[in-house]
Tab-separated table of C-alpha atoms in Angstrom:
chain	number	residue	atom	x	y	z
A	27	MET	CA	-101.867	-9.403	54.475
A	28	THR	CA	-101.845	-5.649	54.907
A	29	GLY	CA	-102.672	-4.345	58.369
A	30	ARG	CA	-102.260	-7.597	60.368
A	31	THR	CA	-100.721	-6.039	63.441
A	32	GLU	CA	-101.706	-8.586	66.079
A	33	PRO	CA	-101.525	-12.064	64.550
A	34	THR	CA	-102.914	-14.889	66.622
A	35	LEU	CA	-102.790	-18.653	66.341
A	36	ASP	CA	-106.245	-20.044	65.675
A	37	MET	CA	-105.905	-23.662	66.780
A	38	THR	CA	-109.244	-24.594	65.206
A	39	SER	CA	-108.539	-23.327	61.682
A	40	PRO	CA	-107.034	-25.367	58.842
A	41	GLY	CA	-103.352	-24.620	58.512
A	42	GLN	CA	-100.992	-24.276	55.574
A	43	TRP	CA	-98.089	-26.395	56.810
A	44	HIS	CA	-97.461	-29.821	55.315
A	45	ARG	CA	-93.665	-29.957	55.143
A	46	ARG	CA	-91.419	-32.387	56.953
A	47	HIS	CA	-88.255	-30.267	56.744
A	48	LEU	CA	-87.398	-26.569	56.644
A	49	LEU	CA	-84.496	-26.282	54.223
A	50	ALA	CA	-85.005	-22.923	52.519
A	51	ILE	CA	-87.362	-19.989	52.013
A	52	GLU	CA	-87.379	-20.289	48.208
A	53	PRO	CA	-89.785	-23.286	48.004
A	54	LEU	CA	-92.173	-21.984	50.680
A	55	SER	CA	-95.465	-20.444	49.698
A	56	ARG	CA	-96.643	-17.098	51.002
A	57	GLU	CA	-99.258	-18.965	53.077
A	58	GLU	CA	-96.623	-21.216	54.659
A	59	ILE	CA	-94.537	-18.200	55.636
A	60	LEU	CA	-97.582	-16.562	57.218
A	61	THR	CA	-98.399	-19.779	59.103
A	62	VAL	CA	-94.927	-19.807	60.684
A	63	LEU	CA	-95.231	-16.131	61.616
A	64	ASP	CA	-98.693	-16.624	63.140
A	65	VAL	CA	-97.521	-19.578	65.224
A	66	ALA	CA	-94.402	-17.614	66.242
A	67	ALA	CA	-96.590	-14.749	67.466
A	68	ALA	CA	-98.387	-17.210	69.765
A	69	MET	CA	-95.090	-18.723	70.889
A	70	LYS	CA	-93.661	-15.320	71.793
A	71	GLU	CA	-96.162	-15.025	74.612
A	72	VAL	CA	-94.589	-18.118	76.219
A	73	SER	CA	-91.266	-16.265	76.545
A	74	GLN	CA	-92.999	-13.451	78.426
A	75	ARG	CA	-94.378	-15.681	81.190
A	76	ASP	CA	-92.800	-16.185	84.588
A	77	VAL	CA	-92.411	-19.886	83.786
A	78	LYS	CA	-91.053	-19.913	80.227
A	79	LYS	CA	-91.832	-23.498	79.395
A	80	VAL	CA	-94.709	-25.500	77.891
A	81	PRO	CA	-94.985	-29.276	77.369
A	82	ALA	CA	-95.709	-29.133	73.629
A	83	LEU	CA	-92.672	-31.239	72.610
A	84	ARG	CA	-92.176	-33.259	75.769
A	85	GLY	CA	-90.451	-36.559	74.900
A	86	LYS	CA	-88.947	-35.243	71.642
A	87	THR	CA	-85.185	-35.035	71.035
A	88	VAL	CA	-83.570	-32.229	69.043
A	89	VAL	CA	-79.921	-32.557	67.925
A	90	LEU	CA	-77.982	-29.349	67.255
A	91	LEU	CA	-75.461	-30.330	64.576
A	92	PHE	CA	-73.192	-27.347	63.972
A	93	PHE	CA	-70.162	-27.702	61.700
A	94	GLU	CA	-69.488	-23.948	61.815
A	95	PRO	CA	-69.033	-21.634	64.799
A	96	SER	CA	-72.279	-20.074	65.991
A	97	THR	CA	-73.374	-18.363	69.160
A	98	ARG	CA	-76.630	-16.623	68.372
A	99	THR	CA	-78.366	-19.192	66.171
A	100	ARG	CA	-77.285	-22.219	68.158
A	101	THR	CA	-78.296	-20.722	71.491
A	102	SER	CA	-81.584	-19.526	70.051
A	103	PHE	CA	-82.502	-22.994	68.762
A	104	GLU	CA	-81.502	-24.602	72.062
A	105	ILE	CA	-83.600	-22.194	74.114
A	106	ALA	CA	-86.517	-22.622	71.709
A	107	ALA	CA	-86.428	-26.415	72.005
A	108	LYS	CA	-86.169	-26.305	75.789
A	109	ARG	CA	-89.073	-23.879	76.120
A	110	LEU	CA	-91.157	-26.493	74.324
A	111	SER	CA	-89.811	-29.172	76.740
A	112	ALA	CA	-87.816	-31.054	74.094
A	113	ASP	CA	-84.523	-32.710	75.057
A	114	THR	CA	-81.506	-31.204	73.276
A	115	VAL	CA	-78.122	-32.630	72.343
A	116	SER	CA	-75.359	-30.333	71.080
A	117	PHE	CA	-72.697	-31.459	68.635
A	118	SER	CA	-69.624	-29.455	67.667
A	119	VAL	CA	-66.871	-30.425	65.262
A	120	SER	CA	-64.006	-29.699	67.654
A	121	THR	CA	-65.200	-32.241	70.224
A	122	SER	CA	-66.569	-34.879	67.847
A	123	SER	CA	-65.250	-37.803	65.795
A	124	VAL	CA	-65.151	-35.465	62.784
A	125	SER	CA	-61.898	-34.122	64.216
A	126	LYS	CA	-60.584	-37.724	64.021
A	127	GLY	CA	-61.430	-38.085	60.333
A	128	GLU	CA	-65.004	-39.354	60.386
A	129	THR	CA	-66.954	-38.377	57.269
A	130	PHE	CA	-69.979	-36.124	57.315
A	131	LEU	CA	-72.239	-38.965	56.193
A	132	ASP	CA	-70.934	-41.376	58.841
A	133	THR	CA	-71.549	-38.757	61.490
A	134	VAL	CA	-75.114	-38.301	60.250
A	135	LEU	CA	-75.761	-42.064	60.133
A	136	ASN	CA	-74.527	-42.474	63.704
A	137	ILE	CA	-76.838	-39.720	64.872
A	138	GLN	CA	-79.694	-41.328	62.935
A	139	ALA	CA	-79.062	-44.577	64.829
A	140	MET	CA	-79.796	-42.692	68.065
A	141	ALA	CA	-83.314	-41.897	66.747
A	142	PRO	CA	-83.597	-38.114	67.193
A	143	ASP	CA	-86.823	-36.390	66.198
A	144	ALA	CA	-85.215	-33.293	64.664
A	145	ILE	CA	-81.755	-32.242	63.539
A	146	VAL	CA	-80.796	-28.577	63.298
A	147	VAL	CA	-77.789	-28.388	60.998
A	148	ARG	CA	-75.324	-25.654	60.067
A	149	HIS	CA	-72.592	-26.443	57.563
A	150	ARG	CA	-70.079	-24.488	55.514
A	151	SER	CA	-71.187	-26.290	52.343
A	152	ALA	CA	-74.368	-25.269	50.534
A	153	GLY	CA	-76.775	-28.180	50.255
A	154	ALA	CA	-75.568	-30.131	53.297
A	155	PRO	CA	-79.013	-30.082	55.013
A	156	HIS	CA	-80.668	-31.256	51.785
A	157	PHE	CA	-78.108	-34.059	51.499
A	158	ILE	CA	-78.785	-35.575	54.900
A	159	THR	CA	-82.536	-35.734	54.334
A	160	ASN	CA	-81.784	-38.702	52.059
A	161	TYR	CA	-80.341	-40.700	54.951
A	162	ILE	CA	-82.318	-39.928	58.076
A	163	ASP	CA	-85.867	-40.150	59.375
A	164	ALA	CA	-85.740	-37.037	61.546
A	165	CYS	CA	-86.991	-33.598	60.556
A	166	VAL	CA	-84.166	-31.401	59.276
A	167	ILE	CA	-83.911	-27.654	59.834
A	168	ASN	CA	-81.346	-25.633	57.917
A	169	ALA	CA	-79.550	-23.298	60.335
A	170	GLY	CA	-77.362	-21.897	57.537
A	171	ASP	CA	-75.595	-23.753	54.721
A	172	GLY	CA	-72.656	-22.022	53.068
A	173	SER	CA	-73.772	-19.047	51.023
A	174	HIS	CA	-77.099	-20.696	50.190
A	175	GLU	CA	-79.869	-19.951	52.719
A	176	HIS	CA	-80.622	-19.234	56.363
A	177	PRO	CA	-84.427	-19.574	56.446
A	178	THR	CA	-85.133	-18.979	60.131
A	179	GLN	CA	-83.153	-15.707	60.001
A	180	ALA	CA	-85.407	-14.398	57.213
A	181	LEU	CA	-88.505	-15.523	59.113
A	182	LEU	CA	-87.448	-13.737	62.303
A	183	ASP	CA	-86.647	-10.638	60.236
A	184	ALA	CA	-90.167	-10.770	58.789
A	185	MET	CA	-91.696	-11.245	62.233
A	186	THR	CA	-89.846	-8.157	63.500
A	187	VAL	CA	-90.954	-5.999	60.569
A	188	ARG	CA	-94.587	-7.140	60.858
A	189	GLU	CA	-94.615	-6.311	64.556
A	190	ARG	CA	-93.170	-2.830	63.968
A	191	LEU	CA	-94.750	-1.752	60.673
A	192	GLY	CA	-97.909	-3.876	60.723
A	193	ARG	CA	-97.425	-5.298	57.234
A	194	LEU	CA	-95.045	-7.159	54.971
A	195	ASP	CA	-96.119	-5.863	51.571
A	196	GLY	CA	-95.514	-2.592	49.767
A	197	LEU	CA	-92.239	-1.913	51.542
A	198	LYS	CA	-88.817	-0.905	50.240
A	199	VAL	CA	-86.275	-3.270	51.786
A	200	ALA	CA	-82.614	-2.350	51.249
A	201	ILE	CA	-80.053	-5.117	51.838
A	202	VAL	CA	-76.566	-3.617	52.089
A	203	GLY	CA	-73.079	-5.087	52.214
A	204	ASP	CA	-71.467	-8.436	51.465
A	205	ILE	CA	-74.256	-9.875	49.298
A	206	LEU	CA	-71.941	-12.344	47.576
A	207	HIS	CA	-71.313	-14.450	50.682
A	208	SER	CA	-74.612	-13.895	52.470
A	209	ARG	CA	-77.117	-16.707	52.976
A	210	VAL	CA	-79.206	-14.192	54.937
A	211	ALA	CA	-79.514	-11.995	51.828
A	212	ARG	CA	-80.703	-14.913	49.675
A	213	SER	CA	-83.386	-16.016	52.121
A	214	ASN	CA	-84.598	-12.457	52.582
A	215	VAL	CA	-84.745	-11.769	48.828
A	216	PHE	CA	-87.062	-14.744	48.326
A	217	LEU	CA	-89.196	-13.934	51.368
A	218	TRP	CA	-89.755	-10.240	50.653
A	219	HIS	CA	-90.476	-10.867	46.974
A	220	LYS	CA	-93.144	-13.443	47.948
A	221	MET	CA	-94.637	-10.964	50.409
A	222	GLY	CA	-94.987	-8.250	47.763
A	223	SER	CA	-92.227	-5.869	48.809
A	224	GLU	CA	-89.476	-4.299	46.710
A	225	VAL	CA	-85.937	-5.472	47.443
A	226	TRP	CA	-82.838	-3.408	46.711
A	227	LEU	CA	-79.343	-4.878	46.916
A	228	CYS	CA	-76.374	-2.564	47.459
A	229	GLY	CA	-72.654	-3.177	47.873
A	230	PRO	CA	-69.294	-2.962	46.082
A	231	PRO	CA	-69.405	-4.377	42.513
A	232	THR	CA	-67.051	-7.168	43.573
A	233	LEU	CA	-69.532	-8.273	46.238
A	234	LEU	CA	-72.521	-7.808	43.940
A	235	PRO	CA	-71.707	-9.557	40.636
A	236	PRO	CA	-74.160	-9.327	37.699
A	237	VAL	CA	-75.679	-12.755	38.488
A	238	PHE	CA	-77.725	-11.096	41.213
A	239	ARG	CA	-79.574	-9.083	38.562
A	240	ARG	CA	-81.371	-12.325	37.670
A	241	TRP	CA	-83.115	-12.200	41.013
A	242	PRO	CA	-86.359	-10.265	41.582
A	243	VAL	CA	-84.417	-7.272	42.933
A	244	ARG	CA	-83.078	-3.858	42.019
A	245	VAL	CA	-79.312	-3.455	42.247
A	246	THR	CA	-77.279	-0.335	42.967
A	247	TYR	CA	-73.685	0.359	43.925
A	248	ARG	CA	-74.629	3.689	45.542
A	249	LEU	CA	-75.699	3.430	49.169
A	250	GLU	CA	-77.630	6.692	49.062
A	251	GLU	CA	-79.809	5.346	46.226
A	252	ALA	CA	-80.557	2.163	48.163
A	253	LEU	CA	-81.479	4.150	51.270
A	254	GLU	CA	-83.701	6.670	49.465
A	255	GLY	CA	-87.228	6.119	50.832
A	256	ALA	CA	-86.342	2.772	52.418
A	257	ASP	CA	-88.681	1.342	55.063
A	258	VAL	CA	-86.215	-1.323	56.171
A	259	VAL	CA	-82.406	-1.413	55.941
A	260	MET	CA	-80.684	-4.750	56.494
A	261	VAL	CA	-76.950	-4.337	57.055
A	262	LEU	CA	-74.912	-7.472	56.386
A	263	ARG	CA	-71.737	-8.553	58.103
A	264	LEU	CA	-68.580	-8.251	56.016
A	265	GLN	CA	-67.570	-11.938	55.931
A	266	LEU	CA	-63.831	-11.529	55.522
A	267	GLU	CA	-63.242	-15.169	56.513
A	268	ARG	CA	-64.916	-16.224	53.241
A	269	HIS	CA	-62.862	-13.877	51.044
A	270	VAL	CA	-60.002	-15.546	49.165
A	271	SER	CA	-58.548	-12.054	48.775
A	272	LEU	CA	-59.828	-8.638	49.781
A	273	ARG	CA	-62.452	-7.591	47.220
A	274	PHE	CA	-62.109	-3.836	47.843
A	275	PRO	CA	-59.146	-1.498	48.487
A	276	SER	CA	-59.411	-1.379	52.295
A	277	VAL	CA	-61.804	-1.823	55.204
A	278	ARG	CA	-61.552	1.922	55.822
A	279	GLU	CA	-62.687	2.717	52.295
A	280	TYR	CA	-65.495	0.149	52.607
A	281	PHE	CA	-66.869	1.998	55.614
A	282	GLN	CA	-66.539	5.331	53.847
A	283	ARG	CA	-68.618	4.120	50.896
A	284	TYR	CA	-70.963	1.504	52.406
A	285	GLY	CA	-70.913	1.944	56.174
A	286	LEU	CA	-74.332	2.888	57.561
A	287	THR	CA	-73.991	6.186	59.419
A	288	ARG	CA	-76.449	8.509	61.087
A	289	GLU	CA	-75.817	11.082	58.367
A	290	ARG	CA	-76.695	8.622	55.601
A	291	LEU	CA	-79.896	7.534	57.349
A	292	LYS	CA	-81.382	10.909	56.383
A	293	TYR	CA	-82.064	9.414	52.961
A	294	ALA	CA	-84.375	6.727	54.411
A	295	LYS	CA	-87.979	7.155	55.536
A	296	GLU	CA	-88.737	8.542	58.963
A	297	GLY	CA	-89.027	5.561	61.311
A	298	VAL	CA	-86.909	3.283	59.124
A	299	LEU	CA	-86.047	-0.051	60.741
A	300	ILE	CA	-82.338	-0.877	61.023
A	301	MET	CA	-81.607	-4.598	61.071
A	302	HIS	CA	-78.460	-6.732	61.277
A	303	PRO	CA	-78.209	-10.541	61.514
A	304	GLY	CA	-75.105	-10.301	63.684
A	305	PRO	CA	-72.429	-10.451	64.717
A	306	MET	CA	-71.820	-6.771	63.956
A	307	ASN	CA	-68.529	-5.225	62.909
A	308	ARG	CA	-68.946	-1.772	64.402
A	309	GLY	CA	-67.138	0.931	62.478
A	310	ILE	CA	-66.882	-1.285	59.386
A	311	GLU	CA	-70.429	-1.939	58.179
A	312	ILE	CA	-72.384	0.071	60.725
A	313	GLU	CA	-71.736	3.049	62.988
A	314	SER	CA	-72.334	2.452	66.709
A	315	GLU	CA	-74.678	5.445	66.891
A	316	VAL	CA	-76.900	3.701	64.339
A	317	ALA	CA	-76.562	0.201	65.788
A	318	ASP	CA	-77.613	1.475	69.221
A	319	GLY	CA	-79.894	4.233	67.967
A	320	PRO	CA	-83.661	4.687	68.096
A	321	TYR	CA	-84.293	3.022	64.722
A	322	SER	CA	-82.353	-0.128	65.525
A	323	VAL	CA	-84.377	-3.320	66.044
A	324	ILE	CA	-81.350	-5.591	66.160
A	325	LEU	CA	-81.989	-6.944	69.654
A	326	TYR	CA	-85.683	-7.436	68.840
A	327	GLN	CA	-84.532	-9.670	66.000
A	328	VAL	CA	-82.629	-11.796	68.512
A	329	ALA	CA	-85.661	-12.067	70.804
A	330	ASN	CA	-87.964	-12.966	67.908
A	331	GLY	CA	-85.500	-15.620	66.806
A	332	ILE	CA	-86.535	-17.776	69.751
A	333	ALA	CA	-90.240	-17.436	68.918
A	334	VAL	CA	-89.697	-18.266	65.246
A	335	ARG	CA	-87.579	-21.310	66.068
A	336	MET	CA	-90.158	-22.483	68.590
A	337	ALA	CA	-92.772	-22.199	65.861
A	338	VAL	CA	-90.691	-24.140	63.345
A	339	LEU	CA	-89.947	-26.951	65.817
A	340	TYR	CA	-93.592	-27.020	66.873
A	341	LEU	CA	-94.866	-27.269	63.302
A	342	LEU	CA	-92.360	-29.895	62.194
A	343	LEU	CA	-92.645	-32.078	65.291
A	344	GLY	CA	-96.356	-32.502	65.585
A	345	GLY	CA	-97.898	-29.125	66.118
A	346	ALA	CA	-98.923	-28.989	62.466
A	347	ALA	CA	-101.398	-31.758	63.217
A	348	SER	CA	-103.404	-29.300	65.287
A	349	LEU	CA	-103.554	-26.906	62.345
A	350	ILE	CA	-104.386	-29.536	59.755
A	351	ASN	CA	-106.585	-31.695	61.982
A	352	PRO	CA	-108.337	-29.767	64.764
A	353	THR	CA	-109.024	-33.022	66.582
A	354	GLY	CA	-105.354	-34.117	66.528
A	355	PRO	CA	-103.315	-34.435	69.707
A	356	GLY	CA	-101.612	-31.101	69.176
A	357	SER	CA	-104.966	-29.329	69.306
A	358	ASP	CA	-105.103	-29.876	73.053
A	359	PRO	CA	-104.770	-26.372	74.492
A	360	ARG	CA	-102.559	-27.789	77.250
A	361	TYR	CA	-99.740	-27.771	74.721
A	362	LEU	CA	-99.449	-24.007	74.987
A	363	THR	CA	-99.986	-23.852	78.716
A	364	THR	CA	-97.570	-24.482	81.532
A	365	ASP	CA	-99.784	-27.288	82.833
A	366	TYR	CA	-97.807	-30.471	82.320
A	367	GLY	CA	-100.703	-32.628	83.498
A	368	PRO	CA	-100.342	-36.145	84.865
């Protein structure tokens, strides 16, 4: 994969996508990850046009089923679906029958009865997206389940790194912060290991228990060691809402030991990429001068999130046919043009 700086979508080549759902990074092959990234690179061009819309998923319905608060991910999926001309329906717990006592399964079965084509689900419980695949016909996309996985976040992170560094292998990727509660960390560990890069995890011992040493990673409690020679630094949000009790003496001490500052960045490689899945806690996990500095690609991650989610929806809802079968309906080049036809 080394050196692929300008990936393109070859609509006439056999593809590597045969999945009905996107539930996690762990089961994906390296080739499947690259297929998503290649399609996302083609989709990104759509967002740069004057008319940011193509008819690829016209007539499809995408339900956004979010049981946890979300601004960035939910908006990104909604924009992605609309740029492909899919119809979207948003569901939130506070305005639904869940607030009246309806069970999760009953909610899912009622949505199934309305015959959507895809359901994007976020839930506080790990495994919730896997669970509903047993009861519905629609494609399911995991938009974050508990502390398990957040696959599209890892894919957009990979897309950003490939654009900036031109490769995904042979890198040192340091993931810093609240590893214990982070679904982003899990998805990224699996992705970067598959791509052939070295992953370092760093945080307080209470947020980095020994179980993480079973993963294909190197673990350190010293931030300077994690940053030494790093090509990419992923700073994680301190998820205090998931802490039963504070797992370190104080937020101030956390910043002193694990906050990413301009001074500490001197340990990393020149041109290091600074990433954050958001939302950021400035002055707690990252210094504003770093978050807004020249090495930060945080807003590029947000922009690439739309392209990656367009690619995932496209592949799951019919676009894969064009990759697997060049004569399939999705192979019609109109699907990536703004020409809606008759």
